[in-house]
Amino acid sequence: MILYRTRDSLILEHDGQFFSVPGKSIDELIVLDDLFGHVAQIARAGSKVAALDETTLLPPIGNQEVWAAGVTYLRSRAARIAESKDAGGGDFYDRVYSAERPELFFKSLAHKVVGPFSPVAIRSDATWSVPEPELALLINPKGRIVGYTAGNDMSSRDIEGQNPLYLPQAKVYNRSCALGPGIFVSREPLPPETRIELTVERAGTTAFTGATSLSQMKRRPEELASYLYRDQSFPFGAFLLTGTGVVPPDSFTLHPGDAIRVAIDGIGTLVNPVG
Ligand code: DO4
Ligand code: MG
């Protein structure tokens, strides 16, 4: 079951049929003890609506903070080591990849997040910008993973590579985070073979495409969620991006006008132009 947030209401999709979720916001749903049971009941007995109008989709977020994990895939570890080499990057990224404690960083408040078809941004002072296609966990206030969506952790690699302490500037700026198209509500973990694919289209051609799968992730989603919730409370729950396993070659940087597609099995495809 997938929960979409539109300009007018929340809509639930189940087996190709659409149901209205009356009067409920993501904030009201996330505090429920059994979100899956609640939406399953709507799919059994709710009122059907016509097919979803994709042009009305909003980011599937209420008042959740968005956090992100880093260096959770071997490919990301290699990219970070390479980009920070000239700045004396040392072995920090190698160490965090194998350490017990994961790298977790604050990514965005809801007002800076964009949804499907809305433009993500390139920082005005960056020269090397990439999308990062990531599985995003939706975690309830009790720390339980209750859903999944696709995320794009837009990153300024030149700024991040100059100094690891510049990470917040490389990662956090207006429209640097995209989420959507909807939340796959599930009690079960996603299968390890779940594929995460990134495509960047430029002027009608494919400028980059690459893919990974969850089986390549070094850490378990539950482990990341549990570290995030250590000594932190989230009254409206939180989103947690789980890191990228797809990194374009060093010669690649995003251009205004590019179209970024992040497709995750079972969840859908998040499409954003670069504004
Ligand atoms: O350590 C820098 C950020 C890494 C990141 O965002 C990722 O691996 O996805
Ligand atoms: Mg990332």
CSV table of C-alpha atoms and ligand atoms in Angstrom, one decimal:
chain,number,residue,atom,x,y,z
A,1,MET,CA,0.0,0.0,0.0
A,2,ILE,CA,1.3,3.4,-0.9
A,3,LEU,CA,0.2,6.6,0.7
A,4,TYR,CA,0.4,9.8,-1.4
A,5,ARG,CA,0.1,13.4,-0.2
A,6,THR,CA,-1.7,15.6,-2.7
A,7,ARG,CA,-2.7,19.3,-2.7
A,8,ASP,CA,-6.2,18.3,-1.5
A,9,SER,CA,-5.8,15.2,0.7
A,10,LEU,CA,-4.0,12.0,1.4
A,11,ILE,CA,-4.7,9.2,-1.1
A,12,LEU,CA,-4.0,5.5,-0.5
A,13,GLU,CA,-3.1,3.2,-3.4
A,14,HIS,CA,-3.7,-0.6,-3.0
A,15,ASP,CA,-3.7,-3.1,-5.8
A,16,GLY,CA,-4.2,-0.4,-8.5
A,17,GLN,CA,-7.2,1.2,-6.7
A,18,PHE,CA,-7.2,4.5,-4.9
A,19,PHE,CA,-8.9,5.5,-1.6
A,20,SER,CA,-9.3,8.8,0.1
A,21,VAL,CA,-7.8,9.1,3.6
A,22,PRO,CA,-10.2,11.5,5.0
A,23,GLY,CA,-9.1,14.4,7.2
A,24,LYS,CA,-5.7,12.9,8.0
A,25,SER,CA,-2.3,14.4,7.7
A,26,ILE,CA,1.0,12.5,7.8
A,27,ASP,CA,1.5,13.9,11.3
A,28,GLU,CA,-1.8,12.4,12.5
A,29,LEU,CA,-1.0,9.0,10.9
A,30,ILE,CA,2.6,8.7,12.1
A,31,VAL,CA,1.6,8.8,15.8
A,32,LEU,CA,-0.7,5.8,15.4
A,33,ASP,CA,0.5,2.6,17.0
A,34,ASP,CA,-0.4,0.5,13.9
A,35,LEU,CA,-0.1,2.6,10.8
A,36,PHE,CA,-0.2,-0.5,8.6
A,37,GLY,CA,-3.4,-1.8,10.2
A,38,HIS,CA,-5.0,1.6,9.9
A,39,VAL,CA,-4.3,2.0,6.2
A,40,ALA,CA,-5.2,-1.7,5.5
A,41,GLN,CA,-8.6,-0.9,7.1
A,42,ILE,CA,-9.0,2.1,4.7
A,43,ALA,CA,-8.2,-0.2,1.7
A,44,ARG,CA,-10.9,-2.6,2.9
A,45,ALA,CA,-13.7,-0.3,3.7
A,46,GLY,CA,-12.7,3.2,2.5
A,47,SER,CA,-14.2,5.3,-0.3
A,48,LYS,CA,-12.7,4.8,-3.7
A,49,VAL,CA,-11.5,7.8,-5.7
A,50,ALA,CA,-10.5,8.2,-9.3
A,51,ALA,CA,-6.9,7.6,-10.3
A,52,LEU,CA,-4.3,9.8,-8.8
A,53,ASP,CA,-3.5,13.1,-10.6
A,54,GLU,CA,0.3,13.1,-10.4
A,55,THR,CA,0.5,16.8,-11.0
A,56,THR,CA,-1.0,17.4,-7.6
A,57,LEU,CA,1.5,15.4,-5.6
A,58,LEU,CA,3.3,17.0,-2.7
A,59,PRO,CA,6.3,15.7,-0.7
A,60,PRO,CA,5.0,12.9,1.6
A,61,ILE,CA,6.1,14.7,4.8
A,62,GLY,CA,4.5,16.6,7.7
A,63,ASN,CA,6.6,17.9,10.6
A,64,GLN,CA,9.2,15.2,10.4
A,65,GLU,CA,12.9,16.1,10.5
A,66,VAL,CA,14.9,14.5,7.7
A,67,TRP,CA,18.2,12.8,8.7
A,68,ALA,CA,20.7,10.9,6.5
A,69,ALA,CA,23.3,8.2,6.9
A,70,GLY,CA,26.6,8.4,5.0
A,71,VAL,CA,29.2,5.9,3.7
A,72,THR,CA,26.9,2.9,4.0
A,73,TYR,CA,27.9,1.5,0.7
A,74,LEU,CA,31.4,0.6,-0.5
A,75,ARG,CA,30.9,2.9,-3.6
A,76,SER,CA,30.3,5.9,-1.4
A,77,ARG,CA,33.3,5.1,0.8
A,78,ALA,CA,35.5,5.1,-2.4
A,79,ALA,CA,34.0,8.3,-3.7
A,80,ARG,CA,34.5,10.2,-0.4
A,81,ILE,CA,38.1,9.0,-0.1
A,82,ALA,CA,38.8,10.2,-3.7
A,83,GLU,CA,37.1,13.6,-3.4
A,84,SER,CA,38.9,14.5,-0.1
A,85,LYS,CA,42.4,13.1,-1.1
A,86,ASP,CA,43.9,16.5,-2.1
A,87,ALA,CA,42.6,18.1,1.1
A,88,GLY,CA,44.2,15.4,3.3
A,89,GLY,CA,41.0,13.5,3.8
A,90,GLY,CA,42.9,10.8,5.7
A,91,ASP,CA,41.2,7.6,6.6
A,92,PHE,CA,38.0,9.1,8.2
A,93,TYR,CA,35.7,7.7,5.5
A,94,ASP,CA,37.3,4.2,5.6
A,95,ARG,CA,37.0,4.2,9.4
A,96,VAL,CA,33.4,5.3,9.5
A,97,TYR,CA,32.5,2.6,6.9
A,98,SER,CA,33.8,-0.1,9.2
A,99,ALA,CA,33.1,1.5,12.6
A,100,GLU,CA,30.2,0.3,14.8
A,101,ARG,CA,28.7,3.8,15.0
A,102,PRO,CA,27.3,4.9,11.6
A,103,GLU,CA,27.7,8.4,10.2
A,104,LEU,CA,24.3,10.2,10.7
A,105,PHE,CA,23.8,13.8,9.8
A,106,PHE,CA,20.9,16.3,9.8
A,107,LYS,CA,19.6,16.8,6.3
A,108,SER,CA,16.5,18.9,6.2
A,109,LEU,CA,13.4,20.4,7.8
A,110,ALA,CA,10.2,19.7,5.9
A,111,HIS,CA,9.9,23.2,4.4
A,112,LYS,CA,13.1,22.7,2.5
A,113,VAL,CA,12.1,19.3,1.0
A,114,VAL,CA,10.7,19.1,-2.5
A,115,GLY,CA,8.2,16.5,-3.8
A,116,PRO,CA,7.7,14.8,-7.2
A,117,PHE,CA,8.2,17.0,-10.3
A,118,SER,CA,9.4,20.0,-8.2
A,119,PRO,CA,12.9,21.3,-8.9
A,120,VAL,CA,15.8,20.4,-6.7
A,121,ALA,CA,18.6,23.0,-6.5
A,122,ILE,CA,22.3,23.3,-7.1
A,123,ARG,CA,24.1,25.4,-4.6
A,124,SER,CA,25.1,28.8,-6.1
A,125,ASP,CA,28.7,28.4,-4.7
A,126,ALA,CA,29.2,24.8,-5.8
A,127,THR,CA,31.0,23.6,-8.9
A,128,TRP,CA,30.5,19.8,-8.5
A,129,SER,CA,27.0,18.7,-7.7
A,130,VAL,CA,25.4,15.2,-7.8
A,131,PRO,CA,22.2,13.6,-6.9
A,132,GLU,CA,22.3,10.7,-4.4
A,133,PRO,CA,19.5,8.1,-4.8
A,134,GLU,CA,18.6,6.7,-1.5
A,135,LEU,CA,16.1,4.6,0.3
A,136,ALA,CA,14.3,6.8,2.9
A,137,LEU,CA,12.9,5.2,6.0
A,138,LEU,CA,9.8,6.6,7.7
A,139,ILE,CA,10.3,6.0,11.4
A,140,ASN,CA,7.5,6.5,14.0
A,141,PRO,CA,7.9,8.3,17.3
A,142,LYS,CA,8.6,5.0,19.0
A,143,GLY,CA,11.5,4.3,16.7
A,144,ARG,CA,9.8,1.7,14.5
A,145,ILE,CA,10.2,1.7,10.7
A,146,VAL,CA,6.7,2.0,9.4
A,147,GLY,CA,7.3,3.0,5.7
A,148,TYR,CA,9.7,3.7,2.9
A,149,THR,CA,10.0,6.2,0.2
A,150,ALA,CA,12.6,7.3,-2.4
A,151,GLY,CA,14.9,10.1,-1.6
A,152,ASN,CA,17.5,12.3,-3.3
A,153,ASP,CA,20.3,13.6,-1.0
A,154,MET,CA,21.6,16.4,-3.3
A,155,SER,CA,25.3,16.9,-2.6
A,156,SER,CA,28.0,19.5,-3.4
A,157,ARG,CA,31.0,17.2,-3.8
A,158,ASP,CA,33.6,20.0,-4.2
A,159,ILE,CA,32.5,21.6,-0.8
A,160,GLU,CA,32.4,18.2,1.0
A,161,GLY,CA,35.8,17.3,-0.5
A,162,GLN,CA,37.5,20.5,0.7
A,163,ASN,CA,37.0,19.6,4.3
A,164,PRO,CA,34.7,17.0,6.0
A,165,LEU,CA,33.7,19.8,8.4
A,166,TYR,CA,31.9,21.5,5.5
A,167,LEU,CA,29.5,18.6,5.2
A,168,PRO,CA,26.5,20.5,6.5
A,169,GLN,CA,27.0,23.2,3.8
A,170,ALA,CA,27.5,20.5,1.1
A,171,LYS,CA,24.3,18.8,2.1
A,172,VAL,CA,21.8,21.3,3.7
A,173,TYR,CA,20.4,24.1,1.6
A,174,ASN,CA,17.0,25.0,0.1
A,175,ARG,CA,15.6,22.3,-2.1
A,176,SER,CA,18.6,19.9,-1.5
A,177,CYS,CA,16.3,17.1,-0.5
A,178,ALA,CA,13.6,15.4,-2.5
A,179,LEU,CA,11.2,12.7,-1.2
A,180,GLY,CA,8.5,10.7,-2.9
A,181,PRO,CA,6.4,9.9,-4.8
A,182,GLY,CA,4.6,8.2,-1.9
A,183,ILE,CA,5.2,6.2,1.3
A,184,PHE,CA,5.2,2.4,0.9
A,185,VAL,CA,3.6,1.4,4.2
A,186,SER,CA,4.8,-2.0,5.4
A,187,ARG,CA,5.4,-4.0,8.5
A,188,GLU,CA,8.0,-6.1,6.7
A,189,PRO,CA,11.6,-5.1,5.8
A,190,LEU,CA,12.2,-4.6,2.1
A,191,PRO,CA,13.8,-7.6,0.3
A,192,PRO,CA,17.6,-7.4,-0.1
A,193,GLU,CA,17.3,-7.6,-3.9
A,194,THR,CA,15.4,-4.3,-3.9
A,195,ARG,CA,16.9,-2.2,-6.7
A,196,ILE,CA,17.7,1.5,-6.4
A,197,GLU,CA,18.3,3.1,-9.8
A,198,LEU,CA,19.4,6.6,-10.7
A,199,THR,CA,19.0,8.1,-14.1
A,200,VAL,CA,19.9,11.7,-15.2
A,201,GLU,CA,18.5,12.9,-18.5
A,202,ARG,CA,19.9,15.9,-20.2
A,203,ALA,CA,18.6,17.4,-23.4
A,204,GLY,CA,16.8,14.2,-24.4
A,205,THR,CA,19.7,11.8,-23.7
A,206,THR,CA,20.8,9.8,-20.7
A,207,ALA,CA,23.7,11.7,-19.1
A,208,PHE,CA,24.2,9.0,-16.4
A,209,THR,CA,22.5,5.9,-15.2
A,210,GLY,CA,23.5,3.5,-12.5
A,211,ALA,CA,21.9,1.1,-9.9
A,212,THR,CA,22.6,-0.7,-6.7
A,213,SER,CA,20.5,-3.0,-4.4
A,214,LEU,CA,19.8,-3.0,-0.7
A,215,SER,CA,22.0,-6.1,-0.4
A,216,GLN,CA,25.0,-3.9,-1.0
A,217,MET,CA,24.2,-1.7,2.0
A,218,LYS,CA,26.7,-2.3,4.9
A,219,ARG,CA,24.2,-1.5,7.6
A,220,ARG,CA,20.7,-2.7,8.4
A,221,PRO,CA,17.9,-0.1,8.3
A,222,GLU,CA,16.9,-1.0,11.9
A,223,GLU,CA,20.5,-0.4,13.1
A,224,LEU,CA,20.5,3.1,11.5
A,225,ALA,CA,17.1,4.0,13.0
A,226,SER,CA,18.2,2.8,16.4
A,227,TYR,CA,21.3,5.0,16.4
A,228,LEU,CA,19.2,8.0,15.3
A,229,TYR,CA,16.8,7.6,18.2
A,230,ARG,CA,19.6,7.2,20.8
A,231,ASP,CA,19.0,10.1,23.2
A,232,GLN,CA,16.8,12.0,20.7
A,233,SER,CA,13.0,12.1,20.6
A,234,PHE,CA,11.0,12.7,17.5
A,235,PRO,CA,7.3,13.5,18.4
A,236,PHE,CA,6.3,13.3,14.7
A,237,GLY,CA,8.8,10.6,13.8
A,238,ALA,CA,11.6,11.1,11.3
A,239,PHE,CA,12.7,10.3,7.8
A,240,LEU,CA,16.2,8.7,7.5
A,241,LEU,CA,18.0,8.5,4.2
A,242,THR,CA,20.1,5.4,4.2
A,243,GLY,CA,23.1,6.5,2.0
A,244,THR,CA,24.0,6.2,-1.6
A,245,GLY,CA,25.4,3.2,-3.4
A,246,VAL,CA,25.4,5.0,-6.8
A,247,VAL,CA,27.9,7.7,-7.6
A,248,PRO,CA,28.4,9.1,-11.1
A,249,PRO,CA,32.0,9.4,-12.4
A,250,ASP,CA,34.1,12.3,-11.2
A,251,SER,CA,33.6,14.0,-14.6
A,252,PHE,CA,29.9,14.3,-14.0
A,253,THR,CA,28.2,17.3,-12.5
A,254,LEU,CA,24.5,18.3,-12.6
A,255,HIS,CA,23.3,21.0,-15.0
A,256,PRO,CA,20.2,23.2,-14.6
A,257,GLY,CA,17.5,21.6,-16.8
A,258,ASP,CA,18.6,18.0,-16.1
A,259,ALA,CA,15.9,15.5,-15.0
A,260,ILE,CA,16.7,13.2,-12.1
A,261,ARG,CA,14.9,9.9,-11.7
A,262,VAL,CA,15.3,7.8,-8.6
A,263,ALA,CA,13.4,4.5,-9.0
A,264,ILE,CA,13.1,2.0,-6.1
A,265,ASP,CA,11.4,-1.4,-6.5
A,266,GLY,CA,8.0,-1.5,-4.7
A,267,ILE,CA,8.0,2.2,-4.0
A,268,GLY,CA,8.0,4.0,-7.4
A,269,THR,CA,9.9,6.7,-9.2
A,270,LEU,CA,10.8,10.1,-7.9
A,271,VAL,CA,11.3,12.6,-10.7
A,272,ASN,CA,12.8,16.1,-10.2
A,273,PRO,CA,14.1,18.6,-12.6
A,274,VAL,CA,17.2,20.6,-11.6
A,275,GLY,CA,16.1,24.2,-11.2
B,1,DO4,O1,30.1,11.5,4.3
B,1,DO4,C1,29.6,12.1,3.5
B,1,DO4,C2,28.2,11.9,3.0
B,1,DO4,C3,28.0,10.6,2.5
B,1,DO4,C4,26.6,10.4,1.9
B,1,DO4,O2,25.7,11.2,1.9
B,1,DO4,C5,26.2,9.0,1.4
B,1,DO4,O3,27.1,8.1,1.5
B,1,DO4,O4,25.1,8.9,0.9
B,2,MG,MG,23.9,10.6,0.9
